[in-house]
XYZ file of C-alpha atoms in Angstrom:
655
model
C -44.576 -16.973 54.926
C -47.651 -15.540 53.359
C -49.214 -16.837 50.856
C -52.188 -17.749 49.240
C -54.344 -14.653 49.122
C -57.119 -14.866 46.540
C -59.642 -12.136 47.236
C -62.183 -11.384 44.620
C -60.436 -8.080 43.955
C -57.303 -9.669 42.467
C -57.154 -11.451 39.149
C -56.166 -15.109 39.593
C -52.475 -15.612 38.804
C -51.684 -19.344 38.712
C -48.105 -18.468 37.781
C -47.703 -16.749 41.157
C -48.800 -19.981 42.817
C -46.042 -21.668 40.818
C -43.485 -19.084 41.859
C -44.580 -19.528 45.459
C -44.039 -23.278 45.031
C -40.522 -22.689 43.715
C -39.780 -20.527 46.754
C -41.000 -23.025 49.334
C -39.345 -25.983 47.582
C -36.009 -24.146 47.654
C -36.384 -23.584 51.390
C -37.454 -27.152 52.148
C -34.604 -28.675 50.136
C -32.092 -26.323 51.761
C -33.253 -27.229 55.256
C -33.457 -30.973 54.619
C -30.393 -31.335 52.375
C -28.281 -28.169 52.739
C -25.374 -29.538 50.726
C -27.694 -30.142 47.754
C -28.911 -26.540 47.528
C -26.725 -24.194 49.571
C -28.553 -21.104 48.356
C -32.060 -22.452 48.933
C -32.746 -20.019 51.763
C -33.287 -17.268 49.158
C -36.781 -18.704 48.815
C -37.658 -16.375 51.705
C -36.634 -13.382 49.562
C -38.946 -14.590 46.801
C -41.795 -14.936 49.280
C -41.280 -11.356 50.460
C -41.687 -10.035 46.902
C -44.813 -12.123 46.253
C -46.359 -10.966 49.506
C -45.662 -7.301 48.806
C -47.116 -7.548 45.303
C -50.310 -9.372 46.250
C -51.248 -7.414 49.325
C -50.304 -4.014 47.906
C -52.399 -4.852 44.842
C -55.354 -5.683 47.049
C -55.052 -2.532 49.146
C -54.505 -0.341 46.092
C -57.581 -1.618 44.278
C -59.747 -1.347 47.358
C -58.606 2.237 47.960
C -59.286 3.136 44.330
C -62.844 1.787 44.627
C -63.420 3.315 48.064
C -63.909 -0.093 49.675
C -60.823 -0.328 51.871
C -61.406 -1.179 55.521
C -58.678 -1.632 58.136
C -60.906 -3.993 60.099
C -61.533 -6.136 57.031
C -57.834 -6.151 56.100
C -56.635 -7.346 59.496
C -59.522 -9.780 59.831
C -58.395 -11.389 56.567
C -54.832 -11.547 57.856
C -55.948 -13.262 61.041
C -58.048 -15.850 59.194
C -55.180 -16.457 56.774
C -52.228 -16.681 59.157
C -53.537 -17.759 62.552
C -55.108 -21.213 61.904
C -52.008 -23.019 60.625
C -49.666 -21.081 62.906
C -51.694 -21.897 66.036
C -51.771 -25.577 65.066
C -47.991 -25.724 64.525
C -47.317 -23.900 67.800
C -49.508 -26.399 69.638
C -47.799 -29.345 67.944
C -44.339 -28.027 68.847
C -45.442 -27.462 72.432
C -46.649 -31.059 72.694
C -43.593 -32.580 71.008
C -41.250 -30.480 73.118
C -42.862 -31.773 76.322
C -41.671 -35.303 75.506
C -38.435 -34.665 73.635
C -36.815 -31.464 74.896
C -34.623 -30.898 77.895
C -35.863 -28.147 80.208
C -33.423 -25.567 78.864
C -34.493 -26.351 75.307
C -38.162 -26.296 76.303
C -37.671 -22.950 78.022
C -36.274 -21.553 74.797
C -39.130 -23.092 72.813
C -41.586 -21.358 75.138
C -39.890 -18.044 74.485
C -40.046 -18.668 70.750
C -43.726 -19.638 71.007
C -44.458 -16.321 72.697
C -42.387 -14.467 70.112
C -44.041 -16.301 67.222
C -47.543 -15.704 68.559
C -46.739 -12.012 68.979
C -45.042 -11.819 65.539
C -41.774 -10.603 67.043
C -39.794 -13.819 66.515
C -37.188 -11.942 64.482
C -36.432 -9.701 67.457
C -36.303 -12.651 69.869
C -33.882 -14.556 67.634
C -31.847 -11.432 66.976
C -31.397 -11.032 70.727
C -30.201 -14.641 71.050
C -27.707 -14.602 68.222
C -24.110 -14.839 69.190
C -21.025 -16.994 69.145
C -22.197 -19.259 71.968
C -25.879 -19.422 71.031
C -27.647 -22.765 70.561
C -27.332 -24.116 67.064
C -30.181 -23.514 64.643
C -30.971 -27.222 64.471
C -32.244 -27.052 68.045
C -34.816 -24.299 67.413
C -38.063 -25.683 65.938
C -39.558 -22.200 65.491
C -36.487 -20.507 64.039
C -38.243 -20.015 60.702
C -40.898 -17.745 62.213
C -38.482 -14.800 61.972
C -39.656 -14.161 58.406
C -43.308 -14.185 59.412
C -42.476 -11.595 62.051
C -40.872 -9.314 59.460
C -43.917 -9.577 57.193
C -46.482 -8.898 59.883
C -44.485 -5.938 61.196
C -44.588 -4.550 57.668
C -48.336 -4.984 57.460
C -48.860 -3.193 60.744
C -47.725 0.080 59.146
C -48.088 -0.371 55.394
C -51.900 -0.172 55.021
C -51.934 3.051 57.042
C -49.164 4.569 54.914
C -50.971 3.694 51.677
C -54.230 5.061 53.041
C -52.572 8.344 54.076
C -50.847 8.644 50.690
C -54.160 8.048 48.902
C -55.938 10.650 51.071
C -53.251 13.253 50.334
C -52.999 12.478 46.633
C -49.461 11.046 46.833
C -48.661 8.290 44.376
C -48.289 4.827 45.995
C -45.462 4.257 43.526
C -43.557 7.207 44.960
C -44.080 6.049 48.538
C -43.042 2.493 47.685
C -39.911 3.502 45.790
C -38.684 6.012 48.379
C -39.130 3.587 51.257
C -37.641 0.679 49.269
C -34.500 2.675 48.471
C -34.151 3.811 52.080
C -34.562 0.262 53.390
C -32.088 -1.102 50.849
C -29.551 1.520 51.887
C -29.945 0.496 55.536
C -29.519 -3.136 54.507
C -26.264 -2.539 52.611
C -24.845 -0.474 55.464
C -25.853 -2.916 58.214
C -24.687 -6.079 56.471
C -21.061 -4.957 56.832
C -21.173 -3.581 60.373
C -23.787 -5.849 61.961
C -24.830 -8.761 59.712
C -27.119 -10.269 62.346
C -29.117 -7.033 62.508
C -29.215 -6.881 58.710
C -30.669 -10.381 58.616
C -33.354 -10.015 61.277
C -34.236 -6.315 61.479
C -37.461 -5.342 59.691
C -36.105 -2.033 58.406
C -33.305 -3.858 56.547
C -35.737 -6.374 55.040
C -38.727 -4.217 54.120
C -37.186 -3.270 50.748
C -37.796 -6.819 49.513
C -41.510 -6.632 50.314
C -41.579 -3.111 48.903
C -40.135 -4.393 45.621
C -43.439 -6.201 45.157
C -45.301 -3.090 46.280
C -43.516 -1.013 43.639
C -44.605 -3.493 41.003
C -48.185 -3.439 42.275
C -48.194 0.383 42.100
C -47.217 0.600 38.435
C -50.004 1.701 36.051
C -51.928 -1.208 34.583
C -51.535 -1.917 30.905
C -54.615 -0.939 28.962
C -55.835 -1.483 25.450
C -53.630 1.343 24.221
C -50.439 -0.407 25.208
C -47.792 -0.501 22.528
C -47.867 -3.715 20.428
C -44.234 -4.555 21.160
C -44.740 -4.420 24.911
C -45.943 -8.044 25.379
C -42.878 -9.342 23.539
C -40.621 -7.242 25.747
C -42.388 -8.344 28.908
C -42.066 -11.986 27.869
C -38.284 -11.687 28.205
C -38.572 -10.479 31.775
C -39.556 -13.925 33.053
C -36.498 -15.764 31.633
C -34.261 -12.971 32.891
C -35.833 -13.190 36.338
C -35.503 -16.977 36.349
C -31.808 -16.661 35.468
C -31.310 -14.249 38.368
C -32.959 -16.661 40.802
C -30.887 -19.569 39.467
C -27.754 -17.450 39.827
C -28.753 -16.691 43.398
C -29.222 -20.385 44.161
C -25.800 -21.150 42.695
C -23.798 -18.228 44.078
C -25.373 -17.210 47.370
C -24.356 -19.203 50.423
C -24.426 -18.572 54.149
C -20.807 -17.448 53.872
C -21.866 -14.398 51.850
C -22.743 -11.046 53.388
C -26.500 -11.545 53.327
C -28.912 -10.032 52.619
C -26.747 -7.142 51.279
C -26.213 -6.680 47.568
C -26.531 -10.411 46.954
C -30.211 -10.327 47.863
C -30.846 -8.306 44.696
C -30.613 -11.516 42.662
C -33.660 -13.342 44.094
C -35.548 -10.123 44.862
C -35.279 -8.606 41.398
C -35.604 -12.055 39.835
C -38.980 -12.646 41.472
C -40.070 -9.092 40.647
C -39.284 -9.565 36.951
C -41.116 -12.894 36.768
C -44.266 -11.373 38.283
C -43.935 -8.279 36.068
C -43.869 -10.450 32.943
C -47.528 -11.295 33.533
C -49.530 -14.489 33.552
C -49.342 -14.856 29.749
C -45.552 -14.853 29.465
C -44.389 -18.205 28.092
C -42.417 -19.295 31.158
C -45.203 -18.255 33.498
C -47.958 -19.785 31.373
C -46.293 -23.129 30.628
C -43.973 -23.853 33.542
C -45.161 -21.948 36.584
C -48.856 -22.484 35.939
C -48.825 -26.280 35.898
C -51.106 -28.085 38.350
C -48.421 -29.689 40.501
C -46.665 -26.411 41.238
C -50.060 -24.790 41.660
C -51.010 -27.203 44.422
C -47.660 -26.825 46.187
C -48.084 -23.062 45.947
C -51.507 -23.228 47.566
C -50.179 -25.276 50.504
C -46.908 -23.322 50.688
C -47.743 -21.497 53.914
C -48.554 -24.584 56.024
C -45.712 -26.443 54.293
C -43.321 -23.686 55.328
C -44.618 -23.860 58.899
C -44.508 -27.663 59.227
C -41.294 -28.698 57.526
C -38.711 -27.112 59.828
C -40.162 -28.278 63.186
C -40.409 -31.819 61.827
C -36.749 -31.768 60.772
C -35.637 -30.258 64.086
C -37.564 -32.717 66.252
C -36.279 -35.596 64.118
C -32.766 -34.461 65.035
C -33.583 -33.866 68.700
C -35.165 -37.290 69.072
C -31.934 -38.961 67.978
C -29.648 -36.215 69.319
C -27.774 -35.847 66.087
C -28.148 -35.037 62.434
C -31.072 -37.189 61.240
C -30.133 -39.719 58.541
C -31.218 -39.143 54.967
C -34.131 -41.578 55.178
C -35.506 -39.797 58.241
C -35.164 -36.405 56.582
C -37.018 -37.667 53.526
C -39.723 -38.987 55.830
C -39.951 -35.642 57.638
C -40.358 -33.798 54.339
C -43.038 -36.269 53.182
C -44.846 -35.803 56.503
C -44.638 -32.035 56.054
C -46.343 -32.268 52.669
C -49.071 -34.503 54.101
C -49.675 -32.269 57.117
C -49.633 -29.151 54.948
C -52.245 -30.623 52.629
C -54.480 -31.638 55.533
C -54.034 -28.264 57.199
C -54.997 -26.477 54.005
C -58.029 -28.644 53.246
C -59.434 -29.247 56.723
C -58.468 -26.098 58.583
C -57.523 -23.165 56.392
C -60.171 -23.494 53.709
C -63.170 -23.909 56.050
C -62.054 -20.971 58.198
C -61.398 -18.649 55.259
C -64.684 -19.444 53.524
C -68.267 -19.233 54.681
C -69.843 -16.914 57.197
C -69.327 -15.934 60.836
C -66.136 -14.121 59.947
C -66.181 -11.911 63.028
C -66.623 -14.914 65.327
C -63.842 -16.823 63.573
C -61.496 -13.862 63.843
C -62.241 -13.406 67.541
C -61.705 -17.082 68.339
C -58.439 -17.162 66.378
C -57.111 -14.083 68.175
C -57.950 -15.672 71.531
C -56.264 -18.945 70.516
C -53.123 -17.120 69.410
C -53.052 -15.142 72.646
C -53.392 -18.428 74.559
C -50.509 -19.969 72.594
C -48.338 -16.961 73.384
C -49.348 -17.097 77.046
C -48.563 -20.808 77.313
C -45.179 -20.211 75.703
C -44.427 -17.379 78.104
C -45.401 -19.570 81.057
C -43.143 -22.403 79.860
C -40.263 -19.939 79.608
C -41.039 -18.305 82.973
C -41.216 -21.694 84.702
C -37.791 -22.694 83.412
C -39.002 -25.125 80.773
C -41.134 -27.053 83.284
C -38.005 -28.613 84.734
C -40.006 -30.998 86.939
C -40.305 -33.237 83.857
C -36.579 -34.127 83.984
C -35.158 -32.803 87.234
C -31.996 -34.916 87.389
C -31.119 -34.308 83.764
C -31.903 -30.631 84.149
C -29.484 -30.396 87.057
C -26.825 -31.926 84.804
C -27.360 -29.526 81.898
C -27.892 -26.534 84.204
C -24.279 -26.948 85.288
C -23.246 -25.902 81.771
C -25.862 -23.148 81.318
C -24.107 -20.127 79.877
C -26.481 -17.382 78.747
C -24.536 -14.263 77.763
C -25.705 -11.946 80.532
C -24.813 -14.307 83.421
C -22.110 -16.417 81.782
C -22.498 -18.690 84.768
C -20.634 -21.750 83.530
C -17.765 -19.792 82.010
C -17.196 -17.903 85.246
C -17.579 -21.030 87.391
C -15.065 -22.934 85.256
C -12.717 -19.946 85.010
C -12.749 -20.018 81.212
C -12.045 -16.260 80.689
C -8.843 -16.485 82.755
C -7.722 -19.984 81.819
C -8.161 -19.375 78.088
C -6.926 -15.766 78.310
C -9.836 -14.102 76.583
C -8.171 -10.753 77.226
C -6.124 -11.607 74.129
C -8.971 -11.409 71.635
C -10.411 -8.520 69.648
C -13.993 -9.775 69.754
C -15.820 -7.449 72.142
C -17.151 -9.884 74.733
C -18.577 -7.078 76.891
C -20.855 -6.025 74.023
C -21.836 -9.642 73.415
C -22.828 -10.136 77.036
C -24.829 -6.905 76.933
C -26.758 -8.162 73.878
C -25.079 -5.704 71.504
C -22.619 -7.977 69.688
C -21.153 -6.679 66.450
C -17.986 -7.004 64.370
C -16.338 -3.830 65.668
C -13.076 -4.860 67.389
C -11.948 -3.881 70.835
C -9.479 -1.008 70.748
C -6.656 -3.039 72.254
C -5.751 -6.327 73.888
C -3.603 -6.836 76.977
C 0.117 -6.103 76.558
C 1.004 -9.496 78.008
C -0.594 -11.077 74.924
C 1.939 -9.704 72.472
C 4.969 -8.131 74.234
C 8.085 -10.308 74.687
C 9.482 -10.860 78.160
C 13.292 -10.486 77.845
C 13.820 -12.704 80.891
C 12.494 -15.723 78.997
C 14.668 -17.092 76.206
C 11.876 -18.814 74.282
C 8.379 -17.832 73.180
C 5.445 -19.496 71.494
C 2.551 -17.544 69.961
C -0.966 -18.980 69.734
C -2.842 -17.788 66.634
C -6.352 -18.573 65.419
C -9.891 -18.601 66.763
C -11.433 -19.977 69.961
C -9.985 -23.378 69.118
C -6.497 -22.103 69.781
C -7.697 -20.283 72.904
C -8.828 -23.615 74.325
C -5.231 -24.890 74.063
C -3.856 -21.977 76.070
C -4.541 -23.382 79.534
C -2.753 -26.682 78.989
C 0.168 -25.175 77.084
C 0.858 -22.621 79.811
C 0.730 -25.377 82.433
C 3.199 -27.711 80.764
C 5.815 -25.692 78.876
C 9.188 -25.356 80.612
C 9.673 -22.218 82.720
C 11.907 -20.612 80.127
C 9.026 -20.377 77.650
C 6.684 -17.392 77.335
C 3.237 -17.877 75.836
C 1.960 -15.069 73.601
C -1.562 -15.174 72.208
C -3.531 -13.297 69.547
C -6.799 -15.075 68.817
C -10.423 -14.040 68.417
C -13.649 -16.024 68.532
C -14.960 -16.999 65.134
C -11.816 -15.811 63.321
C -9.778 -18.543 61.598
C -6.172 -17.532 60.815
C -5.616 -15.724 57.513
C -2.064 -15.189 56.265
C -3.130 -12.430 53.838
C -4.660 -10.107 56.448
C -3.315 -6.639 55.692
C -5.658 -4.167 57.361
C -5.816 -2.860 60.926
C -9.579 -2.794 60.510
C -11.727 -0.730 62.851
C -14.970 -2.415 61.691
C -14.071 -6.127 61.513
C -12.565 -7.826 64.548
C -11.414 -10.850 62.529
C -9.421 -8.746 60.081
C -7.944 -6.765 62.968
C -7.040 -9.886 64.935
C -5.267 -11.611 62.056
C -3.425 -8.440 61.053
C -2.301 -7.885 64.642
C -1.152 -11.505 64.972
C 1.100 -11.141 61.921
C 2.441 -7.825 63.218
C 3.180 -9.425 66.594
C 4.992 -12.334 64.962
C 7.124 -9.939 62.933
C 8.072 -7.897 66.013
C 8.197 -10.490 68.818
C 9.872 -13.180 66.668
C 8.559 -16.218 68.574
C 10.370 -19.553 68.300
C 7.111 -21.377 67.561
C 3.668 -20.415 66.309
C 0.760 -22.728 67.144
C -2.070 -22.389 64.612
C -5.534 -23.765 65.309
C -9.079 -23.211 64.085
C -12.526 -24.705 64.458
C -13.251 -25.961 60.932
C -12.051 -25.361 57.395
C -8.671 -27.070 57.678
C -7.074 -27.652 54.283
C -3.583 -28.687 53.264
C -3.382 -25.752 50.862
C -4.419 -23.326 53.599
C -1.847 -24.662 56.022
C 0.804 -24.437 53.330
C 0.015 -20.750 52.744
C 0.199 -20.025 56.470
C 3.490 -21.920 56.832
C 5.024 -20.043 53.901
C 3.973 -16.676 55.323
C 5.324 -17.481 58.770
C 8.557 -18.828 57.347
C 8.897 -15.532 55.492
C 8.540 -13.756 58.849
C 11.399 -15.827 60.252
C 9.429 -18.313 62.385
C 11.597 -21.423 62.908
C 8.733 -23.822 63.731
C 4.967 -23.905 63.004
C 2.640 -26.324 64.805
C -0.738 -26.944 63.170
C -3.336 -28.693 65.290
C -6.023 -30.638 63.492
C -9.690 -30.439 64.455
C -10.858 -31.663 67.839
C -13.762 -34.130 67.950
C -17.018 -32.421 67.001
C -20.318 -33.676 68.367
C -23.536 -33.261 66.430
C -25.122 -31.922 69.628
C -23.628 -30.206 72.656
C -21.912 -33.004 74.563
C -23.613 -32.166 77.895
C -26.987 -32.507 76.155
C -25.942 -35.790 74.570
C -24.903 -37.078 77.980
C -28.265 -36.007 79.417
C -30.310 -37.655 76.651
C -29.117 -40.490 74.425
C -26.167 -41.385 76.685
C -27.882 -40.800 80.031
C -28.395 -44.413 81.060
C -24.984 -45.745 80.019
C -22.772 -42.636 80.356
C -20.009 -44.298 78.307
C -16.459 -43.034 78.646
C -16.016 -43.471 74.899
C -18.630 -43.498 72.150
C -19.196 -42.792 68.489
C -22.797 -41.774 69.188
C -23.172 -38.162 68.079
C -19.601 -37.863 66.768
C -19.088 -36.122 63.434
C -17.610 -39.046 61.483
C -17.112 -37.004 58.312
C -14.797 -34.646 60.182
C -12.861 -37.653 61.480
C -12.363 -38.849 57.908
C -11.257 -35.367 56.847
C -8.769 -35.274 59.710
C -7.312 -38.602 58.600
C -6.844 -37.188 55.093
C -5.060 -34.157 56.537
C -2.727 -36.407 58.528
C -1.958 -38.545 55.482
C -1.362 -35.600 53.158
C 0.630 -33.318 55.462
C 4.237 -33.131 54.220
C 6.849 -34.696 56.464
C 9.926 -32.740 57.393
C 10.351 -28.997 57.055
C 9.568 -26.381 59.673
C 5.865 -27.265 59.997
C 4.311 -30.173 61.918
C 0.775 -31.496 62.171
C -0.582 -32.539 65.578
C -3.419 -35.043 65.320
C -5.714 -33.928 68.139
C -8.577 -36.090 66.865
C -6.611 -39.302 67.308
C -5.543 -38.191 70.764
C -9.146 -38.115 71.977
C -10.581 -40.883 69.770
C -9.684 -44.518 69.118
C -11.413 -47.621 67.818
C -13.809 -47.568 70.796
C -14.966 -44.001 70.205
C -14.177 -40.496 71.424
C -13.641 -39.532 75.060
C -16.699 -38.101 76.757
C -15.235 -37.484 80.204
C -12.066 -37.817 82.300
C -11.826 -39.084 85.854
C -14.826 -40.531 87.662
C -17.446 -37.778 87.336
C -19.270 -37.605 83.967
C -20.235 -34.006 84.723
C -17.144 -32.238 86.054
C -14.868 -34.457 83.957
C -16.652 -33.901 80.633
C -14.237 -33.235 77.766
C -16.148 -30.464 75.976
C -18.629 -27.958 77.354
C -20.481 -27.603 74.042
C -20.156 -29.365 70.694
C -16.403 -28.885 70.241
C -14.674 -26.607 72.801
C -12.402 -28.407 75.245
C -12.824 -28.165 78.976
C -9.715 -27.006 80.894
C -8.943 -30.546 82.118
C -9.002 -31.833 78.526
C -6.773 -28.948 77.425
C -4.374 -29.819 80.242
C -4.227 -33.497 79.288
C -3.669 -32.710 75.613
C -0.768 -30.355 76.350
C 0.825 -32.646 78.913
C 0.854 -35.747 76.722
C 1.150 -34.306 73.216
C 1.270 -30.567 72.535
C 4.127 -29.507 74.811
C 6.482 -31.944 73.080
C 5.320 -30.789 69.654
C 6.122 -27.180 70.623
C 9.505 -27.717 72.234
C 10.564 -30.481 69.853
C 11.534 -32.721 72.769
């Protein structure tokens, strides 16, 4: 993020340094300890407001004095942003060489090129999807916000300059564009939340909120005497809004959307209160926050790669001590970057030479990243391991592994409302498919018994084994959609949300087809209360038997990657390395608390695959073709077959 601009044209605001410190601390805590501050990512929203206020103030004052220069503006941006960014890109490139598998390094190269070109938000937007690599494997994920800012500053100086030349108020321009961008944000967050998160046009309103504030008339000597007292209350109000955002906003919310108003308006009010407001003067202006604010940009750049590489080195969630160490290292590196790199480059002479060299260095970083991506992550570094992980490569457009393993047919993906064709074309959204195959929901009168599979992809993965091992008199129906846990209160045949449509259609199918058994499964979020609500609803629909499957083993990294890294030399058949032990404990609590008797049963899938020696990594003799999961939690067909043969088929038939 941007964020320590102190040109001579702008009055020093130590409170803004403090607010910048609050923003970056929220982000760092959220990334290092997400359970401690689930809403910490709203620090980015605060940064956007600060950036819009500072830079619009600078441009506005320079235009008013007739001193504005596009060349000077962009030269300042280069000297401000490029030094720390180039250093972090180089550090990630070097660390990735030693730590990352070729596929991961290929992706890092793409992100380096996107970060150097300030289009990281578009690159990440294009990657987003149900089967995309987890965020903890992307060291440059956080550069999306820098891309949004720099895209704004490509057009904003020219718009302000044109408005000034034509006598149009900057306030008018800022407000009109802010309202338009906010409207796009609210509309997109419902239909396409990924676009709403990454697209510049749905994020610009937050930067423009600061621009609106910068465009307001300055208070002069004739200001009303009660105005300072009124303004003093703006800071506490803004602080309360930010605190509310930290408490209420989580990744489960529709973000940015309406919720983003809390941190955005909160930061705007704090800045509007002025440097002399009590909260700003006494709390935000203290020296500690001031220093953190001054190093906030390099701190933002360093902290996330350090946390990601700490996880990649151990191929799992880094322990608390290691995360604390990574954060401490980020502060140290940020301080050194600020003192030894940023300050010397931003001060002194030879500005044109410095700018030219920095542009060339950034172009080189982007070129190196592109070459790493083009050359398949320099696979010669780990050829044997690359061959192993390549077997499971599954980018949306090719879907090579899924097609090779027959996943679409074996798991009957024709029975889901998620539009896979759009996903593979890079246009994934929440709009459901118009219909699913008739065989998914229509009863076959020649078969006396039927079971319906309901849930998300974690019930789809059971389909192959169940169909193989149920007696011939049983028909298997299926209504399940990726990313859509079962909801017994779904009541809308939605045309904009595939999860709502899928759950509604499943309940309608149950009511009409009247299956003997319903198997309910989901990825995460299992609770006894939730299962009780589902069982009650299905009992009300006349279902004689409900089978709930508990969670399957979850690995902290994709199992093929674990096998190619930390487990490569030993290739153990069972291990606890990389297993989510907290989920195992939660599963045990579900087993212990599930009521015995009645029409509902709990099938302990976790205990089927795991014992005192660890969880199964592969079946048979081949650690590649026999692997139990193709990612962090989805079962391979052979594991689905084994589970149904030895456990699930009996739970369904009652025999």
